[in-house]
XYZ file of C-alpha atoms in Angstrom:
560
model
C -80.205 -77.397 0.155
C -80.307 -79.833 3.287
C -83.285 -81.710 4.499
C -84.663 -81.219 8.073
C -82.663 -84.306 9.205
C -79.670 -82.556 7.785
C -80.663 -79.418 9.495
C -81.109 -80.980 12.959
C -77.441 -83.113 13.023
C -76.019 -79.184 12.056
C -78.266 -77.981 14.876
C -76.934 -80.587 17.300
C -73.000 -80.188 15.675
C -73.411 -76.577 16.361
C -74.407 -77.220 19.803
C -71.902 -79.633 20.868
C -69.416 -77.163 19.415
C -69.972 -74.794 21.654
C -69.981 -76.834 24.334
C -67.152 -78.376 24.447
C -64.709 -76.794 22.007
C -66.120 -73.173 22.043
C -66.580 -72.575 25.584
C -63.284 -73.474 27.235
C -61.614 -70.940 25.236
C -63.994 -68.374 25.704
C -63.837 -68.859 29.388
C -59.792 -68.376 29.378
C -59.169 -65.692 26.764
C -62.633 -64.202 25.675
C -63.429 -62.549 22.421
C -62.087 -59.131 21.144
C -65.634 -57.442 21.809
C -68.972 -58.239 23.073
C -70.366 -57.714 19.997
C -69.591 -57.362 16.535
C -72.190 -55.415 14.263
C -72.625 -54.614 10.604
C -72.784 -50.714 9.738
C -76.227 -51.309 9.103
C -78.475 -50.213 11.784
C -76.056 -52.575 14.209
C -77.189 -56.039 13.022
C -75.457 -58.495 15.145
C -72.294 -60.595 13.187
C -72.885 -63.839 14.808
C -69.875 -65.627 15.849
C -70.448 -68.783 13.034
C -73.117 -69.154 9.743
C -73.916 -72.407 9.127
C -76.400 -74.047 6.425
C -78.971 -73.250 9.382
C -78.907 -69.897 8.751
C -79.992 -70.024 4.927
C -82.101 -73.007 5.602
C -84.879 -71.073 3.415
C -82.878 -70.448 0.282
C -84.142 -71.742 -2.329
C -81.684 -71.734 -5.118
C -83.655 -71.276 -8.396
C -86.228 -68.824 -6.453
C -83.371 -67.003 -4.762
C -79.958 -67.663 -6.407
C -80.263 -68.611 -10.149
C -78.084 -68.355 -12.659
C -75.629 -65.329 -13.498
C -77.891 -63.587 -16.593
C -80.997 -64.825 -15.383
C -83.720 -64.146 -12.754
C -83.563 -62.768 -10.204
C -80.318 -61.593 -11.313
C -78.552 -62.261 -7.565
C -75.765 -63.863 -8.851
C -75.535 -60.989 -12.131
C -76.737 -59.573 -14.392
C -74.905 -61.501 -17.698
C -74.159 -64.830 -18.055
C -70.265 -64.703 -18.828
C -69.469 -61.551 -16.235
C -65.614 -61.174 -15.989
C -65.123 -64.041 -17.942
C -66.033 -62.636 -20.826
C -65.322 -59.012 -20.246
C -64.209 -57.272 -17.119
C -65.992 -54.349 -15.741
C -65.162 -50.451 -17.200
C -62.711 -48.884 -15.417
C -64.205 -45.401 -15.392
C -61.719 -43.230 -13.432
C -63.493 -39.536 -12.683
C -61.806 -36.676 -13.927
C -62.169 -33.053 -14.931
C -60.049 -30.592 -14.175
C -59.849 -26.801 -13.686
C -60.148 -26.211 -17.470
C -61.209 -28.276 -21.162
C -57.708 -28.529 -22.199
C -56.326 -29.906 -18.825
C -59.429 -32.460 -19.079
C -58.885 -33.646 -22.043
C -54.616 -33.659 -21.508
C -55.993 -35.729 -18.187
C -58.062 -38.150 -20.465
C -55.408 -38.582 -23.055
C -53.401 -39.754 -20.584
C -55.646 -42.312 -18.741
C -56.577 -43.669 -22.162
C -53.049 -44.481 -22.904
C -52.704 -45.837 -19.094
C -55.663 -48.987 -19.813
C -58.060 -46.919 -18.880
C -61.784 -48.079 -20.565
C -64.306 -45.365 -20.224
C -64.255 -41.974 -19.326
C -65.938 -39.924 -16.449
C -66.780 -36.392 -16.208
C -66.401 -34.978 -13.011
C -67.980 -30.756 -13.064
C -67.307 -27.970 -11.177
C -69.454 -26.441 -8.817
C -71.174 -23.569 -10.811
C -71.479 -26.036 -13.852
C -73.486 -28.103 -11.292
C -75.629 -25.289 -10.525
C -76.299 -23.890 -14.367
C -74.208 -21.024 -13.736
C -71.703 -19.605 -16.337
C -67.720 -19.425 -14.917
C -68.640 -14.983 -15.156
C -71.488 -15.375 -13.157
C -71.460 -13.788 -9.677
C -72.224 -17.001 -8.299
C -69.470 -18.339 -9.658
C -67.143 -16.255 -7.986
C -63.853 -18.616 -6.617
C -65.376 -21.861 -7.657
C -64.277 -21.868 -11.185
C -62.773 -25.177 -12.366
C -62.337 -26.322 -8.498
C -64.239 -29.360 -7.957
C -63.542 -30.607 -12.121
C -64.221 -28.936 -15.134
C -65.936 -25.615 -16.170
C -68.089 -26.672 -18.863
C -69.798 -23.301 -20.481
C -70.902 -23.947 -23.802
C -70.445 -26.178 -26.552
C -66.319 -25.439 -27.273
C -65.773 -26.364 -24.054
C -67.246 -30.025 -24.922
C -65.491 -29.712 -28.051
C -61.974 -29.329 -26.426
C -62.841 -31.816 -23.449
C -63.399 -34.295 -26.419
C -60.627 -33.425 -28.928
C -58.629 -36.029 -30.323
C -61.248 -38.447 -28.963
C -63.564 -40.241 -30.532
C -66.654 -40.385 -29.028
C -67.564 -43.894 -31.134
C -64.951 -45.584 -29.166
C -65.335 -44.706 -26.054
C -67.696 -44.958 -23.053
C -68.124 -41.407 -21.142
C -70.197 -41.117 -18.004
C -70.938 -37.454 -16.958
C -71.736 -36.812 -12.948
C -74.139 -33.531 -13.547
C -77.650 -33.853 -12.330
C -80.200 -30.659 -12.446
C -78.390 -29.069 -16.172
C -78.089 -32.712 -17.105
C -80.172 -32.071 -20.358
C -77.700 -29.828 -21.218
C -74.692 -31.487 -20.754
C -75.623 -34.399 -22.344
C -76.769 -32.124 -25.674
C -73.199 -30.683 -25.580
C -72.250 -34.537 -26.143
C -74.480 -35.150 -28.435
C -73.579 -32.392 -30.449
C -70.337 -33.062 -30.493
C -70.716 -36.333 -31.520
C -72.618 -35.034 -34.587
C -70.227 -33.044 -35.287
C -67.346 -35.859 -35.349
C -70.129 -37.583 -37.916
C -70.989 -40.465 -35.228
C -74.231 -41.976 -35.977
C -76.366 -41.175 -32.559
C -77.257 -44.492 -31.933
C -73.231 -45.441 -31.612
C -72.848 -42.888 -28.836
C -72.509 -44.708 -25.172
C -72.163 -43.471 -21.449
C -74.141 -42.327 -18.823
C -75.863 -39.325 -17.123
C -76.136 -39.160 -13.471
C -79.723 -36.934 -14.069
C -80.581 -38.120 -10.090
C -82.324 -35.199 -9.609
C -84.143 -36.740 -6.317
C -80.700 -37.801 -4.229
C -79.759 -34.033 -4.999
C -82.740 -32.904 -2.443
C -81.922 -35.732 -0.242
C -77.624 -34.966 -0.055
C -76.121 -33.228 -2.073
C -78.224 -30.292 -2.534
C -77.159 -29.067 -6.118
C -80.494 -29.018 -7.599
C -82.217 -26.021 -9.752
C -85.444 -26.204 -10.044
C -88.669 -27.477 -7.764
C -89.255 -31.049 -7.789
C -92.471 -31.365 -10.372
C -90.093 -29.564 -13.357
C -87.169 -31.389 -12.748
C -89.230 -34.914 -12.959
C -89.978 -33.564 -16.086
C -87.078 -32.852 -17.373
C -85.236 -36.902 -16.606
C -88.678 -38.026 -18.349
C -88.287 -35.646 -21.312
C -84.668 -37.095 -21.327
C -85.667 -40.836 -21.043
C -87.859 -40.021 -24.208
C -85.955 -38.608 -26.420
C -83.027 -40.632 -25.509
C -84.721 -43.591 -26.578
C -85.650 -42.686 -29.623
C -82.271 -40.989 -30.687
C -79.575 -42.206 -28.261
C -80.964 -45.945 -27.299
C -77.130 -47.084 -26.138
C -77.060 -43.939 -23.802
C -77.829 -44.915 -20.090
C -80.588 -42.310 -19.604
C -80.245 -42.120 -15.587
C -77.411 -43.028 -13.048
C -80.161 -43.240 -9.813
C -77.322 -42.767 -7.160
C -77.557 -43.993 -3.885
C -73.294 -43.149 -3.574
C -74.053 -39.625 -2.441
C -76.798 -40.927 0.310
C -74.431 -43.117 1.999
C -71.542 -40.412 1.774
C -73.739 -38.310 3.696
C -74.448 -41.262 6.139
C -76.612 -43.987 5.837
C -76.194 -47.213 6.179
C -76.175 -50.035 3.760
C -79.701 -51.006 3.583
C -81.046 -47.160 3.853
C -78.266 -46.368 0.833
C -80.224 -49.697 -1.223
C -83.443 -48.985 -0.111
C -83.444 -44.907 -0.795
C -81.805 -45.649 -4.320
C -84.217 -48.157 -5.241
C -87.369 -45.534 -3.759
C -86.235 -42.790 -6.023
C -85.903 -45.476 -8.640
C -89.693 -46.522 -8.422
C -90.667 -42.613 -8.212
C -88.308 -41.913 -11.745
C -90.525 -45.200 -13.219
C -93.876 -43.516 -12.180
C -93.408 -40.232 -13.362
C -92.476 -42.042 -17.117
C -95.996 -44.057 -16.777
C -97.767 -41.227 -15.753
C -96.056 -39.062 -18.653
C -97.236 -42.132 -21.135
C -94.532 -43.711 -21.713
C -94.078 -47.423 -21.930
C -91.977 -49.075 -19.233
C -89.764 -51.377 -21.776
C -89.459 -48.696 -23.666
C -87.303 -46.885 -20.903
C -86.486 -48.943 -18.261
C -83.661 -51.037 -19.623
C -81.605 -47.786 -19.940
C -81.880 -47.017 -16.210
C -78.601 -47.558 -14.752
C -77.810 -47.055 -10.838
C -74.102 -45.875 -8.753
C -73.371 -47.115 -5.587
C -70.863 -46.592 -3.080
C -68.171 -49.433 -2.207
C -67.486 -48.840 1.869
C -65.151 -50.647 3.667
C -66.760 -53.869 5.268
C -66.292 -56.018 2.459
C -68.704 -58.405 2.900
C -71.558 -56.258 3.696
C -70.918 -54.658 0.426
C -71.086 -57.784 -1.547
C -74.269 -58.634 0.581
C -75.779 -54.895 -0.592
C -74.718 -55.257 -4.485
C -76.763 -58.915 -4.641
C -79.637 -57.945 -2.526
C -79.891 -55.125 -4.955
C -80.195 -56.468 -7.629
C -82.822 -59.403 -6.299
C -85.005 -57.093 -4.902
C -84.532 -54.533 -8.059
C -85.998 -57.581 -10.360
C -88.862 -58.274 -7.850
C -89.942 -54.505 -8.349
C -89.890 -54.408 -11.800
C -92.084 -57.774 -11.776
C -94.547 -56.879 -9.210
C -95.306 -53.341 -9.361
C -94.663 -52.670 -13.507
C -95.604 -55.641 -14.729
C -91.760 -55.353 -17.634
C -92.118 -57.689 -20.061
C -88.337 -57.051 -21.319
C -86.001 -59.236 -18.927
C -83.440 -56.423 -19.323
C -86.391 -53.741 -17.757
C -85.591 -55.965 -14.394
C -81.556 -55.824 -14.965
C -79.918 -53.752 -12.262
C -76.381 -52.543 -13.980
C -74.470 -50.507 -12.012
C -71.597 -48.496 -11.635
C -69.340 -47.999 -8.086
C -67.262 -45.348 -6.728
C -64.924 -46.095 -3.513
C -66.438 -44.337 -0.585
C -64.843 -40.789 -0.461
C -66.478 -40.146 2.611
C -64.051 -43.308 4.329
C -60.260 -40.907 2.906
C -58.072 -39.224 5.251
C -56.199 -36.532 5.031
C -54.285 -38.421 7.994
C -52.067 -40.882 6.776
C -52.751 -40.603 2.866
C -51.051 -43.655 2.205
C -53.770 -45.616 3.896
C -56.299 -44.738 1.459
C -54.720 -46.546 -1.214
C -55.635 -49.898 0.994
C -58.740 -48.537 1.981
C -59.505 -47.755 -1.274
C -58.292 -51.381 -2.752
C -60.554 -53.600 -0.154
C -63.264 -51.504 -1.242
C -62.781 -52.382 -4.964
C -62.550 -55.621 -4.313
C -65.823 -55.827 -2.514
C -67.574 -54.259 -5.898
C -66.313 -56.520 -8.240
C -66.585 -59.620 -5.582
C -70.373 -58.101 -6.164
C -70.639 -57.886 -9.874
C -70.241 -54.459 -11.063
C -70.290 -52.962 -14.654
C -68.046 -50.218 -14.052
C -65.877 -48.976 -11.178
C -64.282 -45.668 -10.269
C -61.351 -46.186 -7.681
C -60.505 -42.994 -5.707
C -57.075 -41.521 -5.463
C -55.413 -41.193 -1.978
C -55.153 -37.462 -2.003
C -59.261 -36.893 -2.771
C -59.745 -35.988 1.071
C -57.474 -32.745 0.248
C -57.665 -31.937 -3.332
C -58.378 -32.567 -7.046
C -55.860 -36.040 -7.511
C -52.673 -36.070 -8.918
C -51.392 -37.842 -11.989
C -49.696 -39.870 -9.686
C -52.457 -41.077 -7.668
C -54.665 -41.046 -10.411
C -52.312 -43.835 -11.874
C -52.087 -45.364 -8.611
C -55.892 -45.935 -8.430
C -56.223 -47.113 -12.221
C -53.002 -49.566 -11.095
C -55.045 -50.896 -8.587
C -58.356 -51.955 -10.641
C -55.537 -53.310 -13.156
C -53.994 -55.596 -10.253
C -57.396 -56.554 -8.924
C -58.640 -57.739 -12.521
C -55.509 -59.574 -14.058
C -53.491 -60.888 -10.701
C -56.131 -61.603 -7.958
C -58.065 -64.648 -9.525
C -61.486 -62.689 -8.176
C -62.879 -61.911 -12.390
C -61.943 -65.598 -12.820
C -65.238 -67.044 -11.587
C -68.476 -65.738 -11.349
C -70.256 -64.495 -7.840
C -67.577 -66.065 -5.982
C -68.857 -65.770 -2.405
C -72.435 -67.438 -3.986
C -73.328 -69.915 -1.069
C -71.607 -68.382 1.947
C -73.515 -68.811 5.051
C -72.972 -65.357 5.966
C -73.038 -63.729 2.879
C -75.907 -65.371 1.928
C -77.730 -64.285 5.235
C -76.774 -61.050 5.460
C -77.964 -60.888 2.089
C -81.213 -61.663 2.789
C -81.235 -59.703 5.761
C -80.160 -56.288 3.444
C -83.111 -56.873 0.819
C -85.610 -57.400 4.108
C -84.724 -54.286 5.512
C -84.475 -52.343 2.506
C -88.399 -53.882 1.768
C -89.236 -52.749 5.362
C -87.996 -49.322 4.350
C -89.404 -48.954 0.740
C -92.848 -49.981 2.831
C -92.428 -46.935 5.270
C -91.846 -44.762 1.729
C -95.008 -46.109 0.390
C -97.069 -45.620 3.357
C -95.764 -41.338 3.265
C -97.041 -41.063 -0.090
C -93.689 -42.261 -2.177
C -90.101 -40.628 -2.090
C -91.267 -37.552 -3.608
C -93.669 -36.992 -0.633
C -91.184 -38.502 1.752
C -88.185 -36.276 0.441
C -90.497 -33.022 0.666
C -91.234 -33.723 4.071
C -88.244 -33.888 5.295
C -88.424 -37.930 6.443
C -85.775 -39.343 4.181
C -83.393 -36.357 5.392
C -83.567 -37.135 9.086
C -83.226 -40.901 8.804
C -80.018 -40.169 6.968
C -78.924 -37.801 9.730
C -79.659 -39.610 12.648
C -77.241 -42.435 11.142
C -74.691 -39.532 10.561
C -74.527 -38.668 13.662
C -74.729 -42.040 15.497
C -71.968 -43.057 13.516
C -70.016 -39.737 14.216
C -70.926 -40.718 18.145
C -68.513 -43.574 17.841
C -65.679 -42.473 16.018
C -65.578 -39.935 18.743
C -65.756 -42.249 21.703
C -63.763 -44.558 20.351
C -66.523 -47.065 19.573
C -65.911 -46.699 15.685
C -62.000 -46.881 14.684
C -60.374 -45.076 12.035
C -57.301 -45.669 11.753
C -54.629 -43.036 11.587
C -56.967 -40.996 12.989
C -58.891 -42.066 16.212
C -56.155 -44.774 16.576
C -52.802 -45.358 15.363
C -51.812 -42.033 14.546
C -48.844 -40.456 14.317
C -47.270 -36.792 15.363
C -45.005 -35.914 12.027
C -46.682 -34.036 9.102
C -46.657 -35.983 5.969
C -45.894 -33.524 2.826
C -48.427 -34.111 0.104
C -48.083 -32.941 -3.355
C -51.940 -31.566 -4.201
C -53.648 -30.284 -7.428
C -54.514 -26.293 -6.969
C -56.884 -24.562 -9.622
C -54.892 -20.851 -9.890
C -56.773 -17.776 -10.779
C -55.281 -17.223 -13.935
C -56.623 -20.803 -14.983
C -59.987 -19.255 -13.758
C -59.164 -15.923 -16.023
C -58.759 -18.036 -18.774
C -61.862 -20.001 -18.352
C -64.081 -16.290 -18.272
C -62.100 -15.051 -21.457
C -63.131 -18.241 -23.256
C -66.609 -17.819 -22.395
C -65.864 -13.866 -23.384
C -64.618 -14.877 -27.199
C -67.608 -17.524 -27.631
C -70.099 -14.724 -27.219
C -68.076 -12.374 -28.910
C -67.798 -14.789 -31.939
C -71.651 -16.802 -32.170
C -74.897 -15.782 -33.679
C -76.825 -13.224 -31.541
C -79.862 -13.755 -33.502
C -79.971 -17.816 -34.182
C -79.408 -17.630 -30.144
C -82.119 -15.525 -29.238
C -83.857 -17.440 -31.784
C -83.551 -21.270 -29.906
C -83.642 -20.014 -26.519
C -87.192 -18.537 -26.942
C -88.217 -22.014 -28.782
C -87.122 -23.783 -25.415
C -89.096 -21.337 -23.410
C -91.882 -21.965 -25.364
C -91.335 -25.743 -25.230
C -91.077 -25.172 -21.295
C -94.111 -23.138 -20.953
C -96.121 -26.222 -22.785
C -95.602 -30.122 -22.711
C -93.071 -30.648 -25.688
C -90.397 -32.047 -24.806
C -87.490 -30.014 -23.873
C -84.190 -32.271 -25.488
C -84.666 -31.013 -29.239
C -84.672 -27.465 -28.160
C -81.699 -27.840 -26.138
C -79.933 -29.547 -28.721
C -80.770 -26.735 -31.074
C -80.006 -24.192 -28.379
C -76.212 -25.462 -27.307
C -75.209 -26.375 -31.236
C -75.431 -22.129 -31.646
C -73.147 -22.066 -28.684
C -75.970 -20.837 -25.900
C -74.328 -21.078 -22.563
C -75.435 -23.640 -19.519
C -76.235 -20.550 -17.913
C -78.125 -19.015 -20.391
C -80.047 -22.007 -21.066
C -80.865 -23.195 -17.783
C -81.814 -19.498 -16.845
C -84.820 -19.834 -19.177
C -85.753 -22.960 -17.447
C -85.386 -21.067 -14.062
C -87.633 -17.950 -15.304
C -90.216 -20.852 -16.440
C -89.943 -23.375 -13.493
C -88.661 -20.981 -10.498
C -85.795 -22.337 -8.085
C -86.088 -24.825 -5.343
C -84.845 -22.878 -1.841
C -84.910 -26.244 0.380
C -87.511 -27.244 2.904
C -90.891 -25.295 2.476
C -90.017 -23.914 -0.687
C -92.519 -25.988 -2.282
């Protein structure tokens, strides 16, 4: 980019700067801090980037061209220009019918794909009547029992038209057999189906903790999904590999890329070592990140990503399918950043942190509503949220060009500073023995913590500000109108589930839940037999309790 002469007269320009132009004001006035840091591990901002800082970029090596290795500057060659990212609003709630009214509703608004959002038990492979159950029915988004609830999530909608992505992780299989079997029903030719399943079974053990079964089983169970989804449902992303619910429980920016990318190498090895090819699967892996609120750093985390995801699939699988090495992802707005201070900041929060996804070349994006920190969302801020993608694609001018902030000084460094400290990490992982070995131990865990509560530290000194909460507040209660799941909507939900057992085959389900167990207790793969199983209108309980009688339960730390 600039020659070592070049180099030195910047060297010398910078110098002189701050010398004689810099200095003098710095003496009178000073800056607003001593130092300003990144939120990743405290990396110094420096006060000016010039071509000195990137002075070993090498554009073709680093850079190239949008659609082409290594992908920095995206993963398609039009981007925006020639079709703007999916705005995927997440929704489910309380029951099917409310779901679908929901999804009627943001269809007609401009939304362009759907996104299931599960409740709790659902999450777990419990039925709404199971004890376990108890209170959580239909809370955190829909109740999803068997097959009619799909059915009347989906009614009205085609599923050839429209892009669904389902958040569900351990009964993953089943939900997406529910889809699939509603599609067939609606006479959609499989390979016309399209969406996404989270099926991050790892990040569950490292955050969230709604996993089923032990570790080993539940690797089986993505690879038994990558497999059969390939052969029947090729336009199906067969894996979201999230690193959004890692840095909502804390990390920084460069653990959140390098964790994601660690469980992404483990979910590769586990397909080789089940014998399947890697072009085969790999170009339907699909990965979710969070968008947090320093903007650039985000940008800086979305490029880096995909660079170094490229360089992985080169170097340690050898893909001979350019797409194999294509990082798509989707992005959610940081939940973890909403208030239930001040709501109507979290529309701005909320709006700077869309911008920094699309500013760094996202397929899809969820934007979250402002009430999320107290409740299901509203229609209203549902609307308010989908407004906001609108404004951002169709009045900013950001879709308008590709990888806009391509050639920043900053962004470019910090970029390369992300992907070398997301290397450094993925070389600690290796050294433990992988991110299986690393999550079972405990390590991944405790780096993640440690951030949390560094970063918890200085919101509570004062270090970190929030505002309207740590700064800037205000005395007055705000009133704020907030979804509430009733327990009659929960009655209804168990009565359902009552008349679907009342009204299916006894026999023909007895029948496919002992071929799964079967299937389970050998090496075929699972997918058939839990298509079979849900199109008789077996229940995500029943079905995943066969795969808990086979595999056992996972009981956290030293349970395995």
């Amino acid at each position: 980019m600039f020659d070592q002469e070049d180099l030195e007269a910047i060297r010398e320009g910078t110098s002189a700067w701050e010398d004689e132009t810099l200095e003098p004001v710095l003496d009178r006035f000073g800056e607003r801090r001593e130092a300003f840091r990144t939120d990743t591990d405290g990396q110094v901002v420096e006060r000016l980037y010039t071509p000195d800082d990137v002075a070993g970029l090498d554009h073709d090596e680093d850079l190239g061209f949008p659609g082409e290795e290594p992908f920095t500057r995206g993963v398609y060659p039009t981007m925006y220009r020639g079709r703007l990212w999916t705005m995927r609003q997440y929704a489910g709630m309380g029951t099917a019918e409310e779901t679908n009214e929901r999804y009627r509703y943001l269809l007609e608004e401009g939304q362009t794909g759907l996104s299931m959002a599960f409740d709790l038990p659902t999450q777990m492979g419990y039925d709404s009547d199971d004890e376990m159950a108890a209170g959580e029915v239909g809370k955190a988004g829909v109740a999803i029992d068997s097959l009619r609830d799909m059915e009347t999530v989906f009614d009205g909608i085609p599923l050839d038209e429209v892009s669904t992505s389902m958040t569900i992780n351990a009964p993953a299989s089943v939900l997406l057999a529910m889809y699939i079997a509603v599609g067939d029903q609606q006479g959609v030719d499989r390979e016309q189906l399209r969406g996404t399943i989270q099926n991050d079974v790892l990040k569950e053990y490292v955050a969230r903790n709604t996993y089923i079964y032990p570790p080993e089983p539940s690797m089986r169970i993505v690879t038994d999904i990558f497999e059969f989804c390939a052969e029947e449902v090729p336009n199906f992303n067969t894996i979201s590999i999230s690193g959004y619910h890692i840095r909502e429980a804390g990390s920084t920016a460069a653990q959140e890329l390098a964790f994601t990318l660690a469980n992404g190498i483990e979910y590769v090895q586990t397909a080789l070592e089940a014998g399947q090819a890697v072009d085969d699967f790999a170009p339907q892996l699909s990965f979710f990140f969070n968008a947090h609120n320093n903007i650039l750093e985000e940008v800086a985390k979305f490029r880096a990503a995909r660079r170094l995801w490229a360089a992985i699939m080169a170097e340690r699988f050898d893909t001979e399918d350019p797409a194999s090495r294509q990082l798509k992802f989707h992005t959610q707005t940081a939940g973890s950043t909403l208030t239930a201070q001040q709501v109507e900041n979290n529309v701005v929060r909320v709006a700077y942190q869309a911008l920094a996804a699309v500013l760094g070349g996202t397929q899809s994006l969820h934007t979250n509503g402002k009430d999320e920190a107290l409740s299901l969302p509203t229609e209203q801020s549902v609307r308010t949220a989908l407004r906001t993608q609108q404004i951002l694609a169709h009045e900013s001018g950001v879709a308008d060009t590709i990888d806009p902030l391509a050639g920043s000084y900053y962004v470019e460094s910090l970029t390369d500073e992300l992907e070398a400290e997301a290397r450094e990490l993925i070389e600690q992982i290796d050294e433990r023995g992988g991110m299986l070995r690393s999550i079972e131990d405990q390590w991944v865990q405790r780096q993640i913590q440690d951030t949390a509560y560094d970063r918890q530290q200085e919101i509570e000194s004062g270090d970190r500000i929030i505002v309207g909460v740590n700064e800037f507040t205000v005395e007055e209660d705000e009133h704020v109108d907030i979804e509430e799941v009733s327990e009659a909507q929960q009655r209804k939900q168990r009565d359902r589930l009552e008349s679907v057992r009342a009204d299916r085959d006894e026999e023909a389900v007895d029948a496919k839940l002992a071929a799964l167990r079967e299937a389970a207790e050998g090496e075929a793969n699972l997918m058939p037999r839990i298509v079979d199983a849900v199109k008789v209108y077996a229940t995500t309980g029943e079905i995943c309790d066969e795969l808990r009688d086979v595999f056992g339960e996972y009981e956290g730390a030293g349970s395995v």
